[in-house]
XYZ file of C-alpha atoms in Angstrom:
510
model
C -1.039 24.598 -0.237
C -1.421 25.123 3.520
C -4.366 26.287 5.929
C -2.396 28.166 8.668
C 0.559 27.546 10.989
C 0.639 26.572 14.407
C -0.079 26.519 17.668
C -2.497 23.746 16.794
C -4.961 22.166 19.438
C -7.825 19.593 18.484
C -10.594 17.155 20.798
C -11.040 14.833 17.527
C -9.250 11.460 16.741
C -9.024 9.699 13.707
C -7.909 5.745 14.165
C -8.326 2.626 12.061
C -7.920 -1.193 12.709
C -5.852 -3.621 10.938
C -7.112 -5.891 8.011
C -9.252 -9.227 10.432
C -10.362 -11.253 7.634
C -13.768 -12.990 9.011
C -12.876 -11.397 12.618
C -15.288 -8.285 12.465
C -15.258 -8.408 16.765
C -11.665 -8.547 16.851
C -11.620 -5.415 14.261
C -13.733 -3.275 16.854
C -11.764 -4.521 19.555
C -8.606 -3.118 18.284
C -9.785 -0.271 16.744
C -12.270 1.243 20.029
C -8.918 0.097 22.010
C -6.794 2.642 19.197
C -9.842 5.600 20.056
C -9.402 5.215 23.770
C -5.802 5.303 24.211
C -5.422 8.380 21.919
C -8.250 10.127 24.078
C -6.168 9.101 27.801
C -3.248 11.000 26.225
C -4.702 13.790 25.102
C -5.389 16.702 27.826
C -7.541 19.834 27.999
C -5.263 23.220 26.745
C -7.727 25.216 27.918
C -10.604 25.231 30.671
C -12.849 25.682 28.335
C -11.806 22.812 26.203
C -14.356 19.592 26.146
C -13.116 16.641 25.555
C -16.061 13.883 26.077
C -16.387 12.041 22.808
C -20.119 13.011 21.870
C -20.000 12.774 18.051
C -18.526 9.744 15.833
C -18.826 8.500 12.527
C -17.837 4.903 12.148
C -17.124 3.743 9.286
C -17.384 -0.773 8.216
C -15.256 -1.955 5.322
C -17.835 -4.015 3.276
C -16.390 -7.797 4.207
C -17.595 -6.430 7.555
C -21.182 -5.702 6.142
C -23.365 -8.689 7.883
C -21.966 -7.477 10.895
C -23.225 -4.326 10.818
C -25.832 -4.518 13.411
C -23.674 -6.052 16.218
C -20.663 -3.546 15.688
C -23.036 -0.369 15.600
C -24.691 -1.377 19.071
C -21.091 -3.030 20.607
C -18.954 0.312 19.402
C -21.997 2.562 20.721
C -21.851 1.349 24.257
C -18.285 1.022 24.539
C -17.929 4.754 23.579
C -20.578 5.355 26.112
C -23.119 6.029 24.056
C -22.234 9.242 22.622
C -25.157 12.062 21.682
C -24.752 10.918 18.128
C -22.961 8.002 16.380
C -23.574 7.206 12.820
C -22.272 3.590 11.404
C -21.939 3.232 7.256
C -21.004 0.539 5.120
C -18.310 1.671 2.886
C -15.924 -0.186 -0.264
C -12.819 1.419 2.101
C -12.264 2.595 5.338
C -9.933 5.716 6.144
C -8.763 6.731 9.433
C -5.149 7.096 11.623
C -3.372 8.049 8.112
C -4.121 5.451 6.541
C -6.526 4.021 3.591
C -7.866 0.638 3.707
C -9.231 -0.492 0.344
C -11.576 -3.018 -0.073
C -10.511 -4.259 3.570
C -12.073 -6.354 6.350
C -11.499 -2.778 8.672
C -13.001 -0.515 10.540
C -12.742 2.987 11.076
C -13.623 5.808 13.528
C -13.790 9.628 13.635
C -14.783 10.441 16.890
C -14.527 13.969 18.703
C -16.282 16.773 20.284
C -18.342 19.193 18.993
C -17.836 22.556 20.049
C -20.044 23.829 22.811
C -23.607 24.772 22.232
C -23.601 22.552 19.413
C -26.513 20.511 18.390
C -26.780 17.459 16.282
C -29.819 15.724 14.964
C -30.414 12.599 13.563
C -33.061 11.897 10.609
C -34.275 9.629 8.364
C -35.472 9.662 4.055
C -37.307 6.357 3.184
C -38.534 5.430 -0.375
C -41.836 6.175 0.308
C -42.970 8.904 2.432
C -44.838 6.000 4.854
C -41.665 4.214 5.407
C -41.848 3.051 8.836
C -38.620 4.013 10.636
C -36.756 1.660 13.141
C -38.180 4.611 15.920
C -42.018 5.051 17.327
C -42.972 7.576 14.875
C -42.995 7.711 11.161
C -39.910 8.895 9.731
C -40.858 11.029 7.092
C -42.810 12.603 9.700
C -39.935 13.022 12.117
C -38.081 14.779 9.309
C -40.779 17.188 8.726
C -40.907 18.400 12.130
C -37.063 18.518 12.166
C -36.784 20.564 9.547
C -39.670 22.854 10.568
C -37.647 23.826 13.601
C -34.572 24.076 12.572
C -36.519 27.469 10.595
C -36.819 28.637 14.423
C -33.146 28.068 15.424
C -30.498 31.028 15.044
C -27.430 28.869 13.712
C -27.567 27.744 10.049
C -27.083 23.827 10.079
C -25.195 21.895 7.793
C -25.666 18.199 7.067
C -23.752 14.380 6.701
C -26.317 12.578 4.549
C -25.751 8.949 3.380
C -27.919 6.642 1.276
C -27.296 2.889 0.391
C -27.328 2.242 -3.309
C -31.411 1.649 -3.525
C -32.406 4.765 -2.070
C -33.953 7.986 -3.021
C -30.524 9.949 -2.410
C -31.009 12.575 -4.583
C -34.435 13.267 -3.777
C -33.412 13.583 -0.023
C -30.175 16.752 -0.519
C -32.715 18.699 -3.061
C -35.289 18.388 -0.119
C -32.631 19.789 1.859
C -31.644 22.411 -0.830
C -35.361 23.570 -0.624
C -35.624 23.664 2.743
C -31.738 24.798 3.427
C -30.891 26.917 0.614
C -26.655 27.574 1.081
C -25.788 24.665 3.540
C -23.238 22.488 3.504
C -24.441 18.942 2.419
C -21.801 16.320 2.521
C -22.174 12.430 2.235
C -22.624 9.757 0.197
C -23.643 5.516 -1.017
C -22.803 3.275 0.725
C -21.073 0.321 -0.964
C -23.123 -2.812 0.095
C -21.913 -5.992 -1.584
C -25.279 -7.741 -1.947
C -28.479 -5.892 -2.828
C -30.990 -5.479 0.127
C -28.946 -5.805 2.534
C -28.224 -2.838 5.733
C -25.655 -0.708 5.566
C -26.753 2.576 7.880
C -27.049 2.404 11.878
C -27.839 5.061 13.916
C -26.634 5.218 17.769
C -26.516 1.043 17.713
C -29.999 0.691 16.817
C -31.077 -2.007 14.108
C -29.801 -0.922 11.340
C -32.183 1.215 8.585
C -33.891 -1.201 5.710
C -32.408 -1.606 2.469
C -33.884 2.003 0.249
C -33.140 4.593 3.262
C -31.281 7.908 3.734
C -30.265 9.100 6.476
C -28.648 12.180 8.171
C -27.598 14.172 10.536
C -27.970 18.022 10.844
C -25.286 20.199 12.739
C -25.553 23.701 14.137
C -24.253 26.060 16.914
C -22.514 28.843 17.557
C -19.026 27.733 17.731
C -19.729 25.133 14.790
C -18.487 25.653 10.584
C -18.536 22.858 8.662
C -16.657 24.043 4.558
C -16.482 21.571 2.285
C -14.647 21.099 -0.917
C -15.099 18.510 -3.885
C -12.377 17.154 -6.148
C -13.519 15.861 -8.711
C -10.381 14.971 -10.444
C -11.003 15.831 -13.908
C -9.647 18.650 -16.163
C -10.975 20.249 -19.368
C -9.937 19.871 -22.959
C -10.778 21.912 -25.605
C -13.252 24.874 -25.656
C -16.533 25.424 -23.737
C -19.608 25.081 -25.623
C -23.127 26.587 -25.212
C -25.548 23.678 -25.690
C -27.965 25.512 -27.750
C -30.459 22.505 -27.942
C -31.425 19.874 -26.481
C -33.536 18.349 -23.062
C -33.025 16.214 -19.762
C -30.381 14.176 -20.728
C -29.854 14.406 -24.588
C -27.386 17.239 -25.614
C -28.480 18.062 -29.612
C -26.364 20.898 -30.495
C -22.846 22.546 -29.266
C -22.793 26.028 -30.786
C -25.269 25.355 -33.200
C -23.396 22.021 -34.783
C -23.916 18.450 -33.761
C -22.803 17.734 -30.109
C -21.108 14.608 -31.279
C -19.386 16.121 -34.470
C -18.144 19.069 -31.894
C -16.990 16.116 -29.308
C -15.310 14.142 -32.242
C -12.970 17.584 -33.333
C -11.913 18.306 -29.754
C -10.544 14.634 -29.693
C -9.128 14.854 -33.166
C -7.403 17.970 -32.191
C -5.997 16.373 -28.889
C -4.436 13.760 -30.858
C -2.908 16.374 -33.303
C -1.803 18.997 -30.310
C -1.328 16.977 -27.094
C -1.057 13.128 -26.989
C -1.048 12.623 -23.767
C -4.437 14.249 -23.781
C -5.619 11.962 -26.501
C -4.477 8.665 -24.862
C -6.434 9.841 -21.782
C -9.876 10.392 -23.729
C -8.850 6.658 -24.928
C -8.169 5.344 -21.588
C -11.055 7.086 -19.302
C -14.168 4.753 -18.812
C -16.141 6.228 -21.230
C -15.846 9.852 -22.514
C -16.829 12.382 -19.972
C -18.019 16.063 -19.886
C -18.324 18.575 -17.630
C -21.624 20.851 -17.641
C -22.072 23.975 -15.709
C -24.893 24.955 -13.467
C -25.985 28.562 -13.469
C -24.164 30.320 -10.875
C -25.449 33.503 -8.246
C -24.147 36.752 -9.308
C -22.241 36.953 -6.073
C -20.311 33.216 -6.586
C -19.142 34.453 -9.891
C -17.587 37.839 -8.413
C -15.899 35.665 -5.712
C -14.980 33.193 -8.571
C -13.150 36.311 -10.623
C -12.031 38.091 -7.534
C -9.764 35.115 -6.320
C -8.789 34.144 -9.672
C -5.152 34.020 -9.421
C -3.825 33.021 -12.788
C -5.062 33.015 -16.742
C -3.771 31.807 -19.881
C -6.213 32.334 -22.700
C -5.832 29.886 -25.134
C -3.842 27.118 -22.964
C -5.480 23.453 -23.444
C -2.824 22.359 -20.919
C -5.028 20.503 -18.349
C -2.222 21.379 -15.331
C -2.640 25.136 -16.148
C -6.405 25.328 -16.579
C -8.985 27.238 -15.123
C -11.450 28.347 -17.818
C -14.099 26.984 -15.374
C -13.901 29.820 -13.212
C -16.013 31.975 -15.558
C -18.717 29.549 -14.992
C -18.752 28.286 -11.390
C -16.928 24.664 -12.198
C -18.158 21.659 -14.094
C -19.814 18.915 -12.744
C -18.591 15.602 -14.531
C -20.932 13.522 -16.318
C -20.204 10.004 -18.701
C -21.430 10.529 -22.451
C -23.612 7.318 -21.828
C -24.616 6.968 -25.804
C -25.549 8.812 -28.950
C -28.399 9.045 -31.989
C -28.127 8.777 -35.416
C -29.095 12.462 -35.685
C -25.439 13.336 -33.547
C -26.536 14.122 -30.816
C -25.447 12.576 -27.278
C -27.402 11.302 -23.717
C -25.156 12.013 -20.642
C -25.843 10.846 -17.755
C -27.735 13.658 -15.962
C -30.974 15.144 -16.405
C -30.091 19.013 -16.315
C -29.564 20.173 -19.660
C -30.936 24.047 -20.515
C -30.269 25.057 -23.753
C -28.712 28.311 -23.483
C -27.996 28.283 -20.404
C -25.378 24.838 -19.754
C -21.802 25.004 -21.230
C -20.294 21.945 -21.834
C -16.691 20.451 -22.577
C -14.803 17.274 -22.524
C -13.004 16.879 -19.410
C -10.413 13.627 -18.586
C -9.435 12.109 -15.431
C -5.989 10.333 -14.345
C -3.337 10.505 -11.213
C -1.584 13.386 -12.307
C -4.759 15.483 -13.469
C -6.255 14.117 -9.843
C -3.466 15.447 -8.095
C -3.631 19.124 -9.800
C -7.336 19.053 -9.276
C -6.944 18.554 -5.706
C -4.130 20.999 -5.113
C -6.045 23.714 -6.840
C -9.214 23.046 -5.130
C -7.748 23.902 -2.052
C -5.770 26.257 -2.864
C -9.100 28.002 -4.176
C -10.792 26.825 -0.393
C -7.855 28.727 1.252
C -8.337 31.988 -0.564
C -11.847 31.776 -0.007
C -11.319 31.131 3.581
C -8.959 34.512 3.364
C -11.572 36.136 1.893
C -14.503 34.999 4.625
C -12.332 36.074 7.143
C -11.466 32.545 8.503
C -7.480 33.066 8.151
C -6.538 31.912 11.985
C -9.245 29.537 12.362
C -7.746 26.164 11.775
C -9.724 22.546 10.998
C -10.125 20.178 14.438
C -11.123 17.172 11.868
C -11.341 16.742 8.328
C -14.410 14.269 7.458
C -13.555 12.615 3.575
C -16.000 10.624 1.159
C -13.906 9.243 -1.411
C -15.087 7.409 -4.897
C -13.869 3.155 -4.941
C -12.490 4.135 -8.353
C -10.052 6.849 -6.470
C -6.680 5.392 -3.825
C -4.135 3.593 -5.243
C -6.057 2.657 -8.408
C -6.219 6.146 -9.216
C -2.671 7.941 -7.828
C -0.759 4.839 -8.599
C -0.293 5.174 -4.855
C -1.535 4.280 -1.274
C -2.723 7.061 1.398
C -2.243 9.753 -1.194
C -5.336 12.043 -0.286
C -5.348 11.426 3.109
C -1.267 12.384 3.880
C -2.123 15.271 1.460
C -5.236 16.719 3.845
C -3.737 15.550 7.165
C -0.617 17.955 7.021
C -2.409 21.323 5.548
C -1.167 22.971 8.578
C 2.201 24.824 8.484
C 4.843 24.671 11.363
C 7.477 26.445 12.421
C 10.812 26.161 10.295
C 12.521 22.682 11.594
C 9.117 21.395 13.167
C 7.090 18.921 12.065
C 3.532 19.691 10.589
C 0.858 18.196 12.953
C -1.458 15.585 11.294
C -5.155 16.907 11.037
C -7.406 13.867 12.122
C -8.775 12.438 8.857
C -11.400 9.992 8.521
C -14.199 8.759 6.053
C -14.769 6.121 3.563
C -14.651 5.063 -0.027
C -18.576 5.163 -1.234
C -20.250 4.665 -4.497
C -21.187 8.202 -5.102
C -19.855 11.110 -3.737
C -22.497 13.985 -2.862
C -21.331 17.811 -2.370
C -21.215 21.005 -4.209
C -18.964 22.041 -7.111
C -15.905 23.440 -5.860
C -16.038 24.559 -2.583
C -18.496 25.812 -0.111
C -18.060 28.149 3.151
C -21.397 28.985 3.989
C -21.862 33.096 3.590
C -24.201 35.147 5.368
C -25.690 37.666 2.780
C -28.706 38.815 5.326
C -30.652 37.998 7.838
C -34.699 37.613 8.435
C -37.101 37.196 11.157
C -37.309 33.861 12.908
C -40.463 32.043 12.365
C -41.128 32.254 16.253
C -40.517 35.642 16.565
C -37.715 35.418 18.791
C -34.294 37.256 17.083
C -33.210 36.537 13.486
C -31.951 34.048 11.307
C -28.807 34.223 8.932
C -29.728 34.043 5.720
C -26.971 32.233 3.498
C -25.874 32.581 0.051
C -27.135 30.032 -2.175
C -24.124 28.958 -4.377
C -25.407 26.209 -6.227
C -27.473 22.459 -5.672
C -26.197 19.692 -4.040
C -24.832 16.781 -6.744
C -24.155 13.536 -6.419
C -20.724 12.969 -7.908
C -18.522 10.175 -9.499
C -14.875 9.568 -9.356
C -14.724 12.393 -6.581
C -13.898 13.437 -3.215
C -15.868 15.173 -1.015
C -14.072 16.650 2.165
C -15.647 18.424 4.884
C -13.324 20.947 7.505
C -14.880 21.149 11.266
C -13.949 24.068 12.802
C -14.676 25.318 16.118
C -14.409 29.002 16.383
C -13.575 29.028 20.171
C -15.829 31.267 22.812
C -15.748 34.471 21.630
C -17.700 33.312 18.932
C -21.168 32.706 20.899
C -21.942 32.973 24.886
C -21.968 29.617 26.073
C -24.702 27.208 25.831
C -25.525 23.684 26.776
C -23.549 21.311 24.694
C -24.515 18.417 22.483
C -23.406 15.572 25.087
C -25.380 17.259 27.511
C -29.304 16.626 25.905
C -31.194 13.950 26.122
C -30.465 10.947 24.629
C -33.188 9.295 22.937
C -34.437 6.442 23.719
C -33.564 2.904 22.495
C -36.689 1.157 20.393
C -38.103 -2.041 22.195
């Protein structure tokens, strides 16, 4: 599966440092010296091309994680102190084509974003009088954010990341609420010790232990899509849950949820035992329940449906979940004597969730993946996005995912970094792809291009706002990848407007 074919141009790098056990300094050394060589060889292609560095995303392997504070601020200034720079603790690092697992490395995405583009930094604390690291509250500050962005014509979307101890969820359905249709994309952080920091914003101190925080991205040049793998296929039929609350599913179909769990498995080890020494080997068994889906996502769903084989349990060849708007993946974390079974999510409607047993490995990863973006890239057809192509792919991958879960190193990020075509006997150019390995993965199900459906008065008065189609919540994911596409659509898009690197920085705390 490919995006589009060349010419391809791009003001982002993607570069990672070598494994410096107990050398964090000598990490950022090599790593900032990576970033600034690639930007001295690359040259504007056009005169409206910008190439200042005025967004980057850094990204600390966890040996690294004491040394959080003095990399942000060192990393920030040597970059020149670009309009927004986010620093996260993470299990892994990606970046420069490679994944670092569990490594003393660093990693940096670093670019810039289109002109006109805006991007805001903001903070979720566990309590709403959380004191943030700037002179204001920060619950406040994200109240007033928020507010304006309701005044702005361009539709943001968001990079949200919370360490293991904070309100994460909370913090994307505020921004559901407030920003129904956006792209939210993010994840936890993977602190070794509890209470310790593992979020800095633009090399200030870095947030206390129980804090989210974000950025928000709009302008008229800027599209962020996004697309989650979740690696996991189905087995056996759907089910209607037809009782049950929260977290407990009672009945499948009328019948016992575990009784109906226990024949799917009996029949996998009857029809397909590959299938049945899968639902052995996962961590757990797992299911898939559906969200209700928009009336419009489930025309797109059908429209760009591209293959169908009723009555196939072959996981390679499925795609029953297209009726329903996709699965999200949930462990079966125990069971009553009555048969029925808790899963690990609160958002169980009887008569409105479908459930069925889904199982994860390499080669059902690697399907997953291809077909999710396979699915992106028709959508993409279908938005009317054919020649744009991606300056940076942004990736937040699960620790359980890499080698441990391909059987291979740099599989997802070789796969994403050449989804551009070439000519015949040219090579494919390599996307820059960078990110992290987290502890949860938050995004949508499937994928997400943000779709105008209307538009409505601005709150000021002053033109109208687009008014997006809202495809689903924002979940926070297991075992997944979440991958973001930046695309700039080039001037014709928008008039020009003051860029992000221009405004004003804010100012460092005392």
């Amino acid at each position: 599966t490919t995006l589009h074919a060349m010419p391809y141009r791009t003001a982002w790098h993607s570069v990672t440092s070598s494994a410096h056990p107990d050398a964090p300094s000598a990490a950022l050394d090599e790593v900032v010296t990576r970033l600034q060589l690639e930007t001295q060889m690359r040259r504007p292609q056009r005169s409206d091309d910008q190439t200042t560095i005025n967004f980057c995303i850094m990204a600390v392997g966890a040996p690294f994680q004491g040394a959080l504070e003095s990399l942000s601020k060192a990393a920030y200034d040597r970059l020149g102190e670009p309009a927004t720079f986010l620093a996260v603790v993470g299990a892994g690092v990606i970046g420069g084509g490679v994944e670092s697992e569990f490594s003393p490395s660093i990693a940096l995405l670093a670019g810039a974003l289109p002109p006109g583009s805006l991007s805001t930094p903001f903070i979720f604390g566990r309590r709403r009088d959380l004191v943030s690291i700037y002179s204001e509250d920060a619950w406040r500050q994200t109240e007033r954010l928020f507010r304006a962005l309701q005044d702005e014509p361009h539709r943001p979307s968001f990079l949200v990341f919370g360490d293991p101890f904070a309100p994460v969820s909370d913090a994307t359905k505020f921004i559901d609420e407030c920003e129904p249709g956006a792209v939210v994309v993010g994840g936890v952080t993977s602190p070794t010790t509890s209470g310790v920091s593992s979020i800095a914003i633009n090399g200030e101190k870095p947030l206390p232990a129980g804090s989210v925080a974000g950025v928000a991205l709009r302008g008229p040049r800027l599209r962020i899509h996004t697309v989650t793998a979740q690696g996991a296929v189905g087995v056996g039929p759907v089910f209607n849950v037809t009782s049950g609350r929260l977290n407990l599913v009672a009945t499948l179909d009328e019948r016992p949820a575990l009784q109906q769990l226990q024949r799917v498995a009996l029949d996998a080890v009857k029809r397909q035992p590959r299938l049945a020494k899968l639902i052995k080997a996962n961590a757990g068994l797992l299911v898939g329940l559906s969200t209700p889906v928009p009336a419009a996502t489930r025309f797109s769903a059908q429209e760009i449906t591209t293959r169908r084989r009723d009555g196939d349990d072959d996981p390679e060849d499925d795609d029953t979940e297209e009726e329903y708007g996709g699965f999200v993946i949930r462990t079966v974390v125990g069971a009553t004597a009555d048969g029925a079974i808790a899963v690990g999510d609160n958002a169980v409607l009887p008569g409105r969730t479908k459930l069925r047993v889904h199982v994860r490995d390499g080669m059902a990863a690697k399907a997953h993946l291809d077909a999710c973006i396979e699915r992106y890239s028709l959508e993409r057809s279908f938005a009317g996005m054919t020649d744009a192509t991606p300056q940076a792919i942004f990736v937040v991958s699960c620790s359980g995912r890499g080698a441990k879960m391909y059987g291979m190193r740099n599989y997802e990020v070789d796969y994403l970094s050449h989804l551009i075509d070439a000519p015949a006997g040219e090579q494919r150019p390599r996307i820059p792809v960078g990110g992290l390995f987290a502890n949860g993965e938050l995004g949508p199900i499937g994928a997400r291009l943000p779709r105008v459906v209307a538009k409505r008065p601005r709150l000021d008065g002053e033109g109208e706002r687009d008014v997006l189609d809202t495809a689903g919540p924002t979940h926070l994911h297991g075992l997944t990848s979440v991958v973001a596409f930046l695309y700039d659509l080039g001037p014709e898009a928008a008039p020009a407007q003051s860029s992000n690197g221009e405004k004003k920085r804010r100012k460092r705390s005392p």
